[in-house]
Short mmCIF file of C-alpha atoms in Angstrom, two decimals:
data_model
loop_
_atom_site.label_atom_id
_atom_site.label_comp_id
_atom_site.label_asym_id
_atom_site.label_seq_id
_atom_site.Cartn_x
_atom_site.Cartn_y
_atom_site.Cartn_z
CA UNK A 1 -38.95 -7.35 -1.53
CA UNK A 2 -37.44 -10.32 -3.06
CA UNK A 3 -34.54 -8.36 -4.53
CA UNK A 4 -33.63 -6.87 -1.12
CA UNK A 5 -33.01 -10.40 0.75
CA UNK A 6 -31.13 -11.34 -2.35
CA UNK A 7 -29.53 -8.72 -1.00
CA UNK A 8 -28.67 -9.88 1.77
CA UNK A 9 -28.03 -13.26 1.34
CA UNK A 10 -25.14 -12.76 -0.80
CA UNK A 11 -23.16 -10.14 0.35
CA UNK A 12 -24.13 -12.06 4.17
CA UNK A 13 -21.80 -14.64 2.23
CA UNK A 14 -19.54 -12.85 0.87
CA UNK A 15 -18.42 -11.37 4.34
CA UNK A 16 -18.97 -15.07 5.69
CA UNK A 17 -16.36 -15.91 3.76
CA UNK A 18 -13.83 -13.60 4.67
CA UNK A 19 -14.01 -14.16 7.81
CA UNK A 20 -13.38 -17.76 7.70
CA UNK A 21 -10.63 -16.27 4.52
CA UNK A 22 -8.94 -14.21 7.20
CA UNK A 23 -8.86 -16.85 10.10
CA UNK A 24 -7.62 -19.54 7.19
CA UNK A 25 -5.76 -16.58 6.23
CA UNK A 26 -3.91 -15.57 10.20
CA UNK A 27 -3.30 -19.97 10.34
CA UNK A 28 -1.10 -20.09 8.38
CA UNK A 29 0.82 -16.72 9.42
CA UNK A 30 0.29 -14.99 5.43
CA UNK A 31 -1.61 -12.48 4.59
CA UNK A 32 -5.28 -12.71 3.40
CA UNK A 33 -4.92 -10.76 0.35
CA UNK A 34 -4.97 -12.96 -2.26
CA UNK A 35 -7.81 -14.84 -0.98
CA UNK A 36 -10.03 -11.99 -1.02
CA UNK A 37 -8.25 -11.51 -4.80
CA UNK A 38 -9.44 -15.07 -5.23
CA UNK A 39 -12.43 -14.72 -3.66
CA UNK A 40 -12.93 -11.80 -6.36
CA UNK A 41 -12.30 -13.64 -9.21
CA UNK A 42 -14.94 -16.57 -7.98
CA UNK A 43 -17.59 -14.42 -7.83
CA UNK A 44 -17.88 -12.04 -10.40
CA UNK A 45 -17.52 -12.92 -14.35
CA UNK A 46 -16.31 -16.07 -15.37
CA UNK A 47 -16.78 -17.16 -11.81
CA UNK A 48 -17.61 -19.97 -10.23
CA UNK A 49 -21.04 -18.03 -8.89
CA UNK A 50 -21.42 -14.40 -10.22
CA UNK A 51 -23.11 -12.28 -8.15
CA UNK A 52 -25.83 -10.34 -8.87
CA UNK A 53 -28.26 -8.04 -7.05
CA UNK A 54 -25.72 -7.40 -4.11
CA UNK A 55 -22.65 -5.96 -6.55
CA UNK A 56 -23.70 -2.10 -7.15
CA UNK A 57 -23.56 -2.42 -3.00
CA UNK A 58 -20.53 -4.23 -2.60
CA UNK A 59 -19.31 -1.16 -5.13
CA UNK A 60 -19.42 1.28 -2.37
CA UNK A 61 -17.67 -0.50 0.08
CA UNK A 62 -14.93 -0.80 -1.50
CA UNK A 63 -15.00 3.20 -2.43
CA UNK A 64 -15.06 3.38 1.80
CA UNK A 65 -12.10 0.61 1.97
CA UNK A 66 -9.86 2.31 -0.68
CA UNK A 67 -11.27 5.87 2.40
CA UNK A 68 -10.37 4.16 5.24
CA UNK A 69 -6.89 2.16 4.09
CA UNK A 70 -5.74 6.26 2.89
CA UNK A 71 -7.20 7.18 6.25
CA UNK A 72 -5.32 4.58 8.47
CA UNK A 73 -2.35 5.65 7.06
CA UNK A 74 -2.53 8.73 7.29
CA UNK A 75 -3.36 8.52 10.73
CA UNK A 76 0.06 6.56 11.47
CA UNK A 77 2.38 10.18 10.19
CA UNK A 78 2.17 13.31 12.14
CA UNK A 79 2.84 16.23 9.13
CA UNK A 80 6.05 17.19 11.07
CA UNK A 81 7.06 13.27 10.33
CA UNK A 82 6.98 13.33 7.22
CA UNK A 83 8.69 17.05 6.85
CA UNK A 84 11.35 15.80 8.28
CA UNK A 85 11.09 11.38 6.78
CA UNK A 86 11.21 13.76 3.32
CA UNK A 87 14.41 16.00 4.77
CA UNK A 88 16.35 13.47 6.25
CA UNK A 89 15.45 10.00 3.19
CA UNK A 90 14.70 11.39 0.03
CA UNK A 91 17.43 9.80 -2.31
CA UNK A 92 16.60 6.68 -0.78
CA UNK A 93 12.73 7.44 -2.10
CA UNK A 94 14.05 8.88 -5.93
CA UNK A 95 16.33 5.34 -5.39
CA UNK A 96 13.03 3.78 -4.95
CA UNK A 97 10.37 5.58 -7.83
CA UNK A 98 14.06 5.08 -10.33
CA UNK A 99 14.33 1.42 -9.69
CA UNK A 100 10.79 -0.08 -9.04
CA UNK A 101 8.55 2.38 -11.25
CA UNK A 102 10.59 1.67 -14.31
CA UNK A 103 10.30 -1.64 -15.00
CA UNK A 104 6.55 -1.60 -14.85
CA UNK A 105 6.18 1.58 -17.62
CA UNK A 106 9.11 -0.29 -20.37
CA UNK A 107 6.33 -3.36 -20.10
CA UNK A 108 3.64 -1.64 -20.31
CA UNK A 109 5.18 -0.05 -22.74
CA UNK A 110 6.68 -3.81 -24.60
CA UNK A 111 3.31 -4.85 -24.50
CA UNK A 112 2.06 -1.76 -26.47
CA UNK A 113 -0.65 -0.53 -23.64
CA UNK A 114 0.22 3.26 -24.50
CA UNK A 115 1.84 5.59 -21.97
CA UNK A 116 -1.39 6.58 -20.05
CA UNK A 117 -1.40 2.78 -18.57
CA UNK A 118 2.64 2.73 -18.71
CA UNK A 119 1.92 5.28 -16.15
CA UNK A 120 0.30 3.59 -13.80
CA UNK A 121 1.99 0.12 -14.54
CA UNK A 122 4.07 2.22 -13.05
CA UNK A 123 2.66 2.77 -9.82
CA UNK A 124 1.80 -0.64 -9.73
CA UNK A 125 5.39 -2.01 -9.57
CA UNK A 126 6.30 0.91 -7.87
CA UNK A 127 4.51 1.50 -3.90
CA UNK A 128 5.36 -1.73 -1.37
CA UNK A 129 1.96 -2.63 0.35
CA UNK A 130 2.52 -0.98 4.30
CA UNK A 131 -0.22 -3.81 5.42
CA UNK A 132 1.95 -6.46 4.57
CA UNK A 133 5.59 -5.71 5.82
CA UNK A 134 4.16 -4.26 8.90
CA UNK A 135 2.55 -7.00 9.44
CA UNK A 136 5.83 -9.28 8.59
CA UNK A 137 8.29 -7.48 10.62
CA UNK A 138 5.95 -7.61 13.79
CA UNK A 139 6.13 -11.22 12.90
CA UNK A 140 9.49 -11.75 12.70
CA UNK A 141 10.03 -9.88 15.78
CA UNK A 142 12.07 -7.09 14.11
CA UNK A 143 10.38 -3.72 15.29
CA UNK A 144 13.31 -2.45 17.48
CA UNK A 145 16.05 -3.30 14.83
CA UNK A 146 18.25 -1.29 13.25
CA UNK A 147 17.30 -1.37 9.49
CA UNK A 148 13.34 -1.20 10.58
CA UNK A 149 13.45 3.25 10.19
CA UNK A 150 14.91 2.63 7.12
CA UNK A 151 12.10 0.83 6.01
CA UNK A 152 9.40 2.41 7.33
CA UNK A 153 10.92 5.37 5.82
CA UNK A 154 10.97 4.48 2.01
CA UNK A 155 7.25 3.69 2.59
CA UNK A 156 6.74 7.01 4.26
CA UNK A 157 8.35 8.44 0.71
CA UNK A 158 5.97 6.07 -0.94
CA UNK A 159 2.94 7.22 0.62
CA UNK A 160 3.58 10.85 0.34
CA UNK A 161 4.47 10.54 -3.67
CA UNK A 162 0.63 8.90 -3.34
CA UNK A 163 -0.21 11.98 -3.12
CA UNK A 164 1.46 13.70 -6.03
CA UNK A 165 0.81 10.67 -8.35
CA UNK A 166 -2.39 9.29 -7.56
CA UNK A 167 -3.88 13.15 -9.37
CA UNK A 168 -1.65 12.76 -11.54
CA UNK A 169 -3.52 9.72 -12.35
CA UNK A 170 -6.77 10.04 -12.20
CA UNK A 171 -5.86 13.12 -14.19
CA UNK A 172 -4.53 10.45 -17.30
CA UNK A 173 -6.90 8.19 -16.89
CA UNK A 174 -10.27 10.21 -17.32
CA UNK A 175 -8.45 11.07 -20.52
CA UNK A 176 -8.25 15.23 -19.67
CA UNK A 177 -6.35 17.20 -21.30
CA UNK A 178 -3.27 18.70 -20.64
CA UNK A 179 -4.19 21.77 -19.35
CA UNK A 180 -7.12 20.57 -16.92
CA UNK A 181 -4.26 17.74 -15.63
CA UNK A 182 -1.52 20.91 -15.45
CA UNK A 183 -4.95 22.96 -13.14
CA UNK A 184 -5.50 19.24 -11.71
CA UNK A 185 -2.75 18.74 -10.53
CA UNK A 186 -2.36 22.23 -9.48
CA UNK A 187 -5.33 22.01 -7.36
CA UNK A 188 -4.21 19.03 -5.66
CA UNK A 189 -0.51 20.13 -4.57
CA UNK A 190 -2.04 23.09 -3.13
CA UNK A 191 -4.03 21.17 -0.83
CA UNK A 192 -2.35 18.63 -0.08
CA UNK A 193 0.11 21.14 0.71
CA UNK A 194 -2.17 23.44 2.55
CA UNK A 195 -3.23 20.51 4.91
CA UNK A 196 0.57 19.74 5.63
CA UNK A 197 0.27 23.68 6.51
CA UNK A 198 -2.11 23.59 8.33
CA UNK A 199 -1.55 19.85 10.80
CA UNK A 200 2.46 21.47 11.64
CA UNK A 201 1.11 24.62 12.49
CA UNK A 202 -2.60 23.90 14.00
CA UNK A 203 -2.73 20.50 14.20
CA UNK A 204 -3.09 20.39 18.33
CA UNK A 205 -6.90 22.08 17.57
CA UNK A 206 -7.72 20.01 15.08
CA UNK A 207 -7.19 17.67 17.18
CA UNK A 208 -8.99 19.51 20.23
CA UNK A 209 -11.86 20.27 17.80
CA UNK A 210 -12.07 16.41 16.79
CA UNK A 211 -11.19 15.19 20.50
CA UNK A 212 -14.06 13.47 22.04
CA UNK A 213 -13.98 11.51 25.14
CA UNK A 214 -17.36 9.43 23.99
CA UNK A 215 -16.06 6.63 21.32
CA UNK A 216 -19.25 7.14 19.48
CA UNK A 217 -18.96 10.53 19.11
CA UNK A 218 -14.96 10.39 18.07
CA UNK A 219 -15.72 8.10 15.53
CA UNK A 220 -18.62 10.04 13.74
CA UNK A 221 -17.03 12.97 13.80
CA UNK A 222 -13.29 10.96 12.26
CA UNK A 223 -14.91 8.82 10.04
CA UNK A 224 -17.28 11.84 8.93
CA UNK A 225 -15.29 13.99 8.74
CA UNK A 226 -12.28 12.40 6.25
CA UNK A 227 -15.46 11.19 4.32
CA UNK A 228 -16.52 14.19 3.42
CA UNK A 229 -13.48 15.40 2.60
CA UNK A 230 -13.20 12.53 0.36
CA UNK A 231 -15.58 13.06 -1.30
CA UNK A 232 -15.25 17.48 -1.62
CA UNK A 233 -11.34 16.75 -2.77
CA UNK A 234 -13.04 13.71 -5.62
CA UNK A 235 -15.42 16.89 -6.65
CA UNK A 236 -12.59 18.84 -7.97
CA UNK A 237 -11.33 15.32 -9.43
CA UNK A 238 -8.84 14.92 -7.62
CA UNK A 239 -8.32 11.39 -6.40
CA UNK A 240 -10.55 11.01 -2.42
CA UNK A 241 -8.15 8.39 -1.10
CA UNK A 242 -5.29 11.48 -1.17
CA UNK A 243 -8.07 13.87 0.44
CA UNK A 244 -8.78 10.70 2.80
CA UNK A 245 -4.64 10.72 3.21
CA UNK A 246 -4.18 13.68 4.03
CA UNK A 247 -6.81 14.42 7.15
CA UNK A 248 -5.64 10.78 9.26
CA UNK A 249 -1.73 13.05 8.97
CA UNK A 250 -3.94 16.22 10.48
CA UNK A 251 -5.28 13.86 13.22
CA UNK A 252 -2.58 13.79 15.74
CA UNK A 253 -1.58 11.73 19.45
CA UNK A 254 -4.48 10.97 21.18
CA UNK A 255 -7.19 11.40 18.59
CA UNK A 256 -4.75 9.36 15.98
CA UNK A 257 -4.67 7.21 18.55
CA UNK A 258 -7.92 6.07 19.59
CA UNK A 259 -9.26 6.63 15.58
CA UNK A 260 -6.89 4.20 14.72
CA UNK A 261 -8.45 1.75 17.50
CA UNK A 262 -11.80 2.23 16.80
CA UNK A 263 -12.19 2.04 13.19
CA UNK A 264 -9.40 -0.42 11.90
CA UNK A 265 -11.91 -3.05 11.92
CA UNK A 266 -14.01 -0.58 9.70
CA UNK A 267 -10.76 -0.72 7.54
CA UNK A 268 -10.11 -4.25 7.24
CA UNK A 269 -14.03 -4.81 6.33
CA UNK A 270 -14.00 -2.38 3.90
CA UNK A 271 -10.63 -3.06 2.20
CA UNK A 272 -11.59 -6.93 2.54
CA UNK A 273 -14.71 -5.56 0.27
CA UNK A 274 -12.48 -3.65 -1.61
CA UNK A 275 -10.51 -6.58 -3.10
CA UNK A 276 -13.40 -8.48 -3.67
CA UNK A 277 -14.64 -5.82 -5.81
CA UNK A 278 -11.32 -5.68 -8.45
CA UNK A 279 -11.35 -9.34 -8.96
CA UNK A 280 -15.03 -8.80 -9.28
CA UNK A 281 -13.93 -6.70 -12.12
CA UNK A 282 -10.97 -9.18 -13.41
CA UNK A 283 -12.23 -12.79 -15.87
CA UNK A 284 -10.17 -15.28 -14.50
CA UNK A 285 -9.77 -16.53 -17.92
CA UNK A 286 -7.39 -13.16 -18.67
CA UNK A 287 -5.09 -14.20 -16.28
CA UNK A 288 -3.51 -17.08 -17.67
CA UNK A 289 -2.75 -15.12 -21.00
CA UNK A 290 -0.39 -12.73 -18.77
CA UNK A 291 1.02 -14.78 -15.99
CA UNK A 292 4.34 -15.16 -17.52
CA UNK A 293 3.97 -10.87 -18.25
CA UNK A 294 2.94 -11.16 -13.70
CA UNK A 295 5.69 -13.83 -13.06
CA UNK A 296 8.23 -11.79 -15.18
CA UNK A 297 8.00 -8.48 -14.02
CA UNK A 298 7.78 -9.95 -10.36
CA UNK A 299 11.43 -11.83 -9.98
CA UNK A 300 12.49 -7.92 -11.68
CA UNK A 301 10.87 -5.48 -9.18
CA UNK A 302 11.50 -7.75 -6.37
CA UNK A 303 15.16 -7.52 -7.69
CA UNK A 304 15.50 -3.75 -7.24
CA UNK A 305 13.24 -4.03 -4.43
CA UNK A 306 15.94 -5.84 -2.56
CA UNK A 307 18.48 -3.66 -4.35
CA UNK A 308 16.82 -0.67 -3.17
CA UNK A 309 16.38 -1.61 0.98
CA UNK A 310 19.82 -2.03 0.62
CA UNK A 311 20.94 0.30 -0.51
CA UNK A 312 18.68 2.59 1.46
CA UNK A 313 20.27 0.43 4.30
CA UNK A 314 24.20 0.96 3.32
CA UNK A 315 23.27 4.76 3.40
CA UNK A 316 22.03 4.73 6.88
CA UNK A 317 24.91 2.75 7.84
CA UNK A 318 23.37 -0.65 8.56
CA UNK A 319 25.75 -3.40 8.39
CA UNK A 320 25.67 -6.52 5.63
CA UNK A 321 23.21 -8.61 6.96
CA UNK A 322 20.31 -5.86 7.92
CA UNK A 323 20.96 -4.39 4.29
CA UNK A 324 19.63 -7.42 3.16
CA UNK A 325 16.88 -8.20 5.99
CA UNK A 326 15.26 -3.98 4.99
CA UNK A 327 15.52 -5.26 0.79
CA UNK A 328 13.89 -8.55 1.49
CA UNK A 329 11.63 -7.37 3.41
CA UNK A 330 10.22 -4.41 0.80
CA UNK A 331 9.46 -6.57 -1.39
CA UNK A 332 5.29 -7.41 -0.76
CA UNK A 333 3.15 -5.25 -3.03
CA UNK A 334 -0.31 -5.66 -2.06
CA UNK A 335 -3.78 -2.86 -0.77
CA UNK A 336 -1.71 0.00 -2.96
CA UNK A 337 -1.20 -2.03 -6.44
CA UNK A 338 -4.11 -2.97 -6.57
CA UNK A 339 -5.50 0.90 -6.23
CA UNK A 340 -3.97 2.21 -8.31
CA UNK A 341 -4.80 -0.47 -10.69
CA UNK A 342 -8.42 -0.04 -10.05
CA UNK A 343 -8.56 3.20 -11.21
CA UNK A 344 -7.42 2.49 -14.79
CA UNK A 345 -9.50 -0.70 -14.89
CA UNK A 346 -13.09 1.88 -13.76
CA UNK A 347 -12.13 4.00 -16.71
CA UNK A 348 -11.83 1.20 -18.82
CA UNK A 349 -7.53 1.95 -20.22
CA UNK A 350 -6.45 -1.30 -20.64
CA UNK A 351 -8.74 -4.78 -20.52
CA UNK A 352 -5.02 -7.21 -19.75
CA UNK A 353 -3.45 -4.78 -17.44
CA UNK A 354 -6.27 -5.91 -14.52
CA UNK A 355 -5.60 -8.71 -14.88
CA UNK A 356 -1.50 -8.50 -15.08
CA UNK A 357 -1.68 -7.12 -11.54
CA UNK A 358 -4.40 -9.23 -9.58
CA UNK A 359 -0.96 -11.71 -11.39
CA UNK A 360 1.54 -9.49 -10.27
CA UNK A 361 0.23 -8.97 -6.38
CA UNK A 362 -0.99 -12.21 -5.94
CA UNK A 363 2.72 -13.45 -6.62
CA UNK A 364 4.16 -10.89 -4.68
CA UNK A 365 2.33 -11.07 -1.99
CA UNK A 366 2.72 -14.40 -1.31
CA UNK A 367 7.07 -14.08 -1.69
CA UNK A 368 7.17 -10.54 0.11
CA UNK A 369 6.89 -12.56 3.25
CA UNK A 370 9.02 -15.33 1.93
CA UNK A 371 11.68 -12.61 1.01
CA UNK A 372 11.77 -11.37 4.31
CA UNK A 373 11.98 -13.83 5.87
CA UNK A 374 15.17 -15.72 3.73
CA UNK A 375 16.73 -13.20 1.78
CA UNK A 376 19.88 -12.43 4.28
CA UNK A 377 20.03 -16.26 5.57
CA UNK A 378 20.36 -16.90 1.12
CA UNK A 379 22.92 -13.84 1.20
CA UNK A 380 25.51 -14.75 4.13
CA UNK A 381 25.01 -18.25 2.81
CA UNK A 382 26.49 -17.00 -0.46
CA UNK A 383 28.99 -15.48 1.42
CA UNK A 384 30.54 -17.92 2.85
CA UNK A 385 30.18 -20.29 0.33
CA UNK A 386 32.48 -17.36 -1.76
CA UNK A 387 34.57 -17.10 1.43
CA UNK A 388 33.87 -12.91 1.16
CA UNK A 389 33.62 -11.79 4.77
CA UNK A 390 31.10 -9.16 5.18
CA UNK A 391 33.08 -5.79 6.48
CA UNK A 392 31.93 -3.50 9.27
CA UNK A 393 28.91 -1.29 8.85
CA UNK A 394 30.08 1.79 8.18
CA UNK A 395 28.89 4.96 10.23
CA UNK A 396 25.36 5.70 9.86
CA UNK A 397 24.01 8.99 8.16
CA UNK A 398 21.47 9.40 10.25
CA UNK A 399 20.49 7.67 13.79
CA UNK A 400 17.57 6.95 14.96
CA UNK A 401 17.36 7.66 18.75
CA UNK A 402 15.90 4.11 20.75
CA UNK A 403 16.97 1.71 17.88
CA UNK A 404 18.39 -0.79 18.60
CA UNK A 405 22.29 -0.76 17.94
CA UNK A 406 23.24 -5.11 16.84
CA UNK A 407 22.14 -6.54 13.71
#
């Protein structure tokens, strides 16, 4: 009875603290992710107030948080959207991968961490934060801008790549051999392909099966189906997050909209718990030794993300000002970088990887909204200072219906 009371007190204090931190972040209009990570550092080993009884409960909540993050991401897109984006914008995705994954891999090898850590850190530096970027675009009133579909296309391609990348990382950190890893990847690709085929061909049938006019029943069916599929995926040594993502893709129309509305509060709650859990496993004393490498990596990959957005927008025929805005908007890293690093931390691959990823995300999740706001004005100022005229946009490679024509 006593331990149960302690668990309730500790977990209740965590949730209350997260709520207050979220309100503080909203007041100053920035992402709460850095505050959640700092809260985890404060509650973890070496922190101000280490947890005891509730740590196992927090671990379960964190796993649900990852599942809900990927589910909600999948609900944003239909299978046909994913296929069309892949066909139209795959060169931008390849450039994004080359420019942003390579610095992480090189940094890990230079630090002497080995090839597995290199693959993990490559993912940490590659994937932008869809949640932070979407919020920033809304806050800046840029949702209707011509460059916004380009930004979203890059994010969609990163999300698609996650369905292949996560099973690879899961196999690597588990230490399985080449043959077993190949089987795991083949299963993951086969399942992903099967779900995408079913979503394109039978998406309406699946949505009708899940659909319900009663919000309670819709919530229970979607949440239960997602956790079930995630569990089966994990049992097959495929990432549970990938399973949740594919469930989200399979649902469409009114079902996806209704599920998104119902699950958003749960997603926010358990995602916050996930960030706290990641912080719990990072000793604050281990961050200062990796702060300089994290800062250097943040500077390099902020520049490469800006270059990625600029190139992708130029390819789509966006004006120079829009290209800079696209690049600046893509800088923020967040939830998926922590998800990827969390796999390695749980497996004990490299002790310094977790602290470096934490510091890296803390830096870029704060810097990202600033680059989104100020990259274009700074570029315009520099251009005027040099006296170089900003040329007109090239004819668009792809024109998105209904997009705003102006800058």
